[in-house]
Coordinates of N, CA and C in Angstrom, one line a residue:
X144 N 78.5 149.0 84.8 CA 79.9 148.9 84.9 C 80.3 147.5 85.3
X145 N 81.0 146.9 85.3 CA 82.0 145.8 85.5 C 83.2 145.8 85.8
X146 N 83.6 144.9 87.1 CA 85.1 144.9 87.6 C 85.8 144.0 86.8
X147 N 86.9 143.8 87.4 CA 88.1 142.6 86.5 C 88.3 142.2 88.0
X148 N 88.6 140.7 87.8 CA 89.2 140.0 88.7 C 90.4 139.7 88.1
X149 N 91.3 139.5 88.9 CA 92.9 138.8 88.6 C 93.1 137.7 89.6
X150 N 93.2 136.9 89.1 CA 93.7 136.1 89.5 C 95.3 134.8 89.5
X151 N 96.1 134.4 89.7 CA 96.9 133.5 89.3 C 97.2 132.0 89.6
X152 N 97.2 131.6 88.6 CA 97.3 130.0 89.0 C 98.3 129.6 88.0
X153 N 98.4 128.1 88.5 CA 99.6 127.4 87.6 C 99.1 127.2 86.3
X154 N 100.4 127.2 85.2 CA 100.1 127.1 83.6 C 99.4 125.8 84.0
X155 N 100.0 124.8 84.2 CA 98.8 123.8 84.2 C 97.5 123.6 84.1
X156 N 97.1 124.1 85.7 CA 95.8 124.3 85.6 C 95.1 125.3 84.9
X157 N 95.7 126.1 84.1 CA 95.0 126.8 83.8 C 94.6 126.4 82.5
X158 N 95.7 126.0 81.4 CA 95.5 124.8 80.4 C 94.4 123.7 80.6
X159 N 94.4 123.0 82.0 CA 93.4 121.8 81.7 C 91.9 122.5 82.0
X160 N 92.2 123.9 82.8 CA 90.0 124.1 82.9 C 89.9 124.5 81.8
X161 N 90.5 125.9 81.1 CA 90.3 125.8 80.0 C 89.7 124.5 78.6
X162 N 90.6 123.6 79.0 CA 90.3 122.4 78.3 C 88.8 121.9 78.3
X163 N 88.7 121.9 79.4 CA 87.5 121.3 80.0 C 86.6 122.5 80.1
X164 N 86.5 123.4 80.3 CA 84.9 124.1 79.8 C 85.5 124.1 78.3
X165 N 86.2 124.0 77.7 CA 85.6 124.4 76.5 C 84.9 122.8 76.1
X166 N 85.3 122.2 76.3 CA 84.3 120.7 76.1 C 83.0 120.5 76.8
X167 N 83.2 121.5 77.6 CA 81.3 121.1 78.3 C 80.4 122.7 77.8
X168 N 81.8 123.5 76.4 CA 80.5 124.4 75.6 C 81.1 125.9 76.5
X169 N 82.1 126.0 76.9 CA 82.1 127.2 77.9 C 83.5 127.5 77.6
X170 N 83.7 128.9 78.5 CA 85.1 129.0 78.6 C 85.0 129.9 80.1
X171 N 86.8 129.3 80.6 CA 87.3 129.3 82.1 C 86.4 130.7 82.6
X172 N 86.2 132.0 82.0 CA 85.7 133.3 82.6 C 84.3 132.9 83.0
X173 N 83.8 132.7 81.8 CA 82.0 132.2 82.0 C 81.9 130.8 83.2
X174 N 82.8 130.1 83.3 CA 82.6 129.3 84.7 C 82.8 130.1 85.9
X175 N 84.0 130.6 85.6 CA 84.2 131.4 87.2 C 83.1 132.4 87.7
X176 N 82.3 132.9 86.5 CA 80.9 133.5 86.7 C 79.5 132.9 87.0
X177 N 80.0 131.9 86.6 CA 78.7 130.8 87.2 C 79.3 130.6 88.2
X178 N 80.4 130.4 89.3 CA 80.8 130.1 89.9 C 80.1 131.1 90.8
X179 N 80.7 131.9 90.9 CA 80.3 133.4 91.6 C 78.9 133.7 91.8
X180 N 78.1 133.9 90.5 CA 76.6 133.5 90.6 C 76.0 132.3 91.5
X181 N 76.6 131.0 91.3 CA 76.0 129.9 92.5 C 76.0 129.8 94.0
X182 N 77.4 130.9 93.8 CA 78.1 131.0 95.5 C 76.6 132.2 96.0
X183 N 76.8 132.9 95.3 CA 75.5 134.4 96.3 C 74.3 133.1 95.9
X184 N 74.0 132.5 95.4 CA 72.5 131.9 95.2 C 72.4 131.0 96.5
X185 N 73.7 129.7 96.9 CA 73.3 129.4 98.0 C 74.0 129.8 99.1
X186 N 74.4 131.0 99.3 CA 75.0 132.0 99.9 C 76.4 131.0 100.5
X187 N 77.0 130.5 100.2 CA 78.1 129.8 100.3 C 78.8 129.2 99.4
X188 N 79.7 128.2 99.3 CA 80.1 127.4 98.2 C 79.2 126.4 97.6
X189 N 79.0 126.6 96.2 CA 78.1 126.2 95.4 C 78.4 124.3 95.1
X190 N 79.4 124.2 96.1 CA 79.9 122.1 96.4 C 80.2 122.2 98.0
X191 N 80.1 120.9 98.1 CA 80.7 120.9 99.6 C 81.7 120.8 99.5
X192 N 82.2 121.4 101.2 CA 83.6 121.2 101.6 C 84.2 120.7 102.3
X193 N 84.9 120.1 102.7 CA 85.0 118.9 104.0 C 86.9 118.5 103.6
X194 N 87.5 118.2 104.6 CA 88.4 118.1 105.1 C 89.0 116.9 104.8
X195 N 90.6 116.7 104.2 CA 90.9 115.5 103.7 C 90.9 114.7 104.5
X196 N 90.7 113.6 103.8 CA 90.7 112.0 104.4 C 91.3 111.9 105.5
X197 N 90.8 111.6 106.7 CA 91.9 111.3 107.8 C 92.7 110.0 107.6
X198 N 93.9 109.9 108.1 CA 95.0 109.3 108.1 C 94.0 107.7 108.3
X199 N 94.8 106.6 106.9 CA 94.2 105.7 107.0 C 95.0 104.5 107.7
X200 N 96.1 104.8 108.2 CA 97.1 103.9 109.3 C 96.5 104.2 110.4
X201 N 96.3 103.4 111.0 CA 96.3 102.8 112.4 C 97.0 102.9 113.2
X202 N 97.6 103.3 114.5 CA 98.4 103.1 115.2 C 98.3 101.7 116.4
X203 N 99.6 101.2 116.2 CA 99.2 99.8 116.5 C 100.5 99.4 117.6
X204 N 100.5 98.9 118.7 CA 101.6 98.7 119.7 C 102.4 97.5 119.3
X205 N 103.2 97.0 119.3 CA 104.5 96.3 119.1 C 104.0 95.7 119.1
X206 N 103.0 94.2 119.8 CA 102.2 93.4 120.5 C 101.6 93.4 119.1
X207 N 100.8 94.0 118.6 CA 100.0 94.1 117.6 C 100.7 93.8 116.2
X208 N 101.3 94.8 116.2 CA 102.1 94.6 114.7 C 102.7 93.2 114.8
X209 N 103.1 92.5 115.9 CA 103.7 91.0 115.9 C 102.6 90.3 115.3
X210 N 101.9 90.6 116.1 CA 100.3 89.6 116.1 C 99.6 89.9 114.6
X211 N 99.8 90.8 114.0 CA 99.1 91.0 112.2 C 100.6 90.6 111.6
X212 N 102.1 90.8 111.5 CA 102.4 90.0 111.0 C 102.5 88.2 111.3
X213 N 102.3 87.8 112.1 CA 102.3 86.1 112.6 C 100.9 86.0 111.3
X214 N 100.0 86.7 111.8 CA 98.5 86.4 111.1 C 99.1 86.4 109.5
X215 N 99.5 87.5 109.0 CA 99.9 87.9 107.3 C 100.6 86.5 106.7
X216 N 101.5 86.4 107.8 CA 102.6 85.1 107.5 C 101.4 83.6 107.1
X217 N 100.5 83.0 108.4 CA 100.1 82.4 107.8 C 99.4 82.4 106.6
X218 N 98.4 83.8 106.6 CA 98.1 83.5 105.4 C 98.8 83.8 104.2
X219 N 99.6 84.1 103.6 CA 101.0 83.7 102.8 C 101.0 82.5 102.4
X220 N 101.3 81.6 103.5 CA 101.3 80.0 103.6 C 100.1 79.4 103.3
X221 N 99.1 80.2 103.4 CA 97.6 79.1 102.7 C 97.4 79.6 101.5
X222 N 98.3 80.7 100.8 CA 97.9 81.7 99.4 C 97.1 82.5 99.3
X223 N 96.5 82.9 100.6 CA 95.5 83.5 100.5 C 96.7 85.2 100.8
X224 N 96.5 86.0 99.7 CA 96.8 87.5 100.1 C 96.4 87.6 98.5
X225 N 97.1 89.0 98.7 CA 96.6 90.2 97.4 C 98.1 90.6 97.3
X226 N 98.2 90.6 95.5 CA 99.0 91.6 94.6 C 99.3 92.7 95.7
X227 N 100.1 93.6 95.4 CA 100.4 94.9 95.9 C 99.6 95.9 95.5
X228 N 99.5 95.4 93.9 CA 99.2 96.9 92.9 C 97.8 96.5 93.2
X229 N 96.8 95.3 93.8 CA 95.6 95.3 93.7 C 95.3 96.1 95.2
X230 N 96.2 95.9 96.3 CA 95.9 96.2 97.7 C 96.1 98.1 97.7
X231 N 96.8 98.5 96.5 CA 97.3 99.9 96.5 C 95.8 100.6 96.0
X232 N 95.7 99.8 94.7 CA 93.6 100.3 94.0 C 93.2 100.7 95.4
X233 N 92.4 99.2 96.2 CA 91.4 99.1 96.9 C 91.7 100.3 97.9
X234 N 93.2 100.6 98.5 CA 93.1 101.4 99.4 C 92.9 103.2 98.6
X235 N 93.1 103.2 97.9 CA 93.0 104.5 97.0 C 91.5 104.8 96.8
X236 N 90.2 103.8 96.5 CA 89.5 104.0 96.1 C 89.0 103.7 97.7
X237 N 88.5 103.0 98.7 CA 88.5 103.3 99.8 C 88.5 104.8 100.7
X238 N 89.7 105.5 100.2 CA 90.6 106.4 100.8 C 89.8 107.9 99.9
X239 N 89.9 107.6 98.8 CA 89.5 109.4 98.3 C 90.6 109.0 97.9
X240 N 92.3 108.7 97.7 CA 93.3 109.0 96.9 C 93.4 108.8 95.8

């Protein structure tokens, strides 16, 4: 015998797994069965799971934020800084975002 699961999710994602098992040869049911199958094999979640990125700002006292802008300013004035769109990458890839 065999149960049915129901489940619901957004058209979206439901479109893009679809998408994607059928390009890795599968389709969304047969993953969620392998899913299920890996979960009882290592009696948990078959990936790790861990907690988003903690907050990558600093908190910083008035004193401080003077003292990194005085520093930013000079270097401005020697040319030494970074694009925005390059400082937004590094922090993204850094970060997990």
């Amino acid at each position: 015998m065999a149960s049915t699961i129901q489940v619901r999710v957004d058209d979206d994602l439901k479109r893009k797994s679809d998408a994607l098992f059928k390009d890795l040869g599968t389709d969304t049911t047969t993953a969620i069965r392998i899913f299920l199958t890996q979960a009882l094999a290592v009696n948990g979640f078959p990936f790790e799971i861990k907690r988003a990125t903690a907050n990558p700002y600093e908190t910083l006292t008035e004193h401080e934020i003077l003292d990194k802008l005085e520093k930013s300013r000079e270097h401005a004035a020697q040319g030494m800084y970074k694009d925005a769109t390059e400082v937004s990458r590094d922090m993204r890839a850094k970060y997990g975002l």
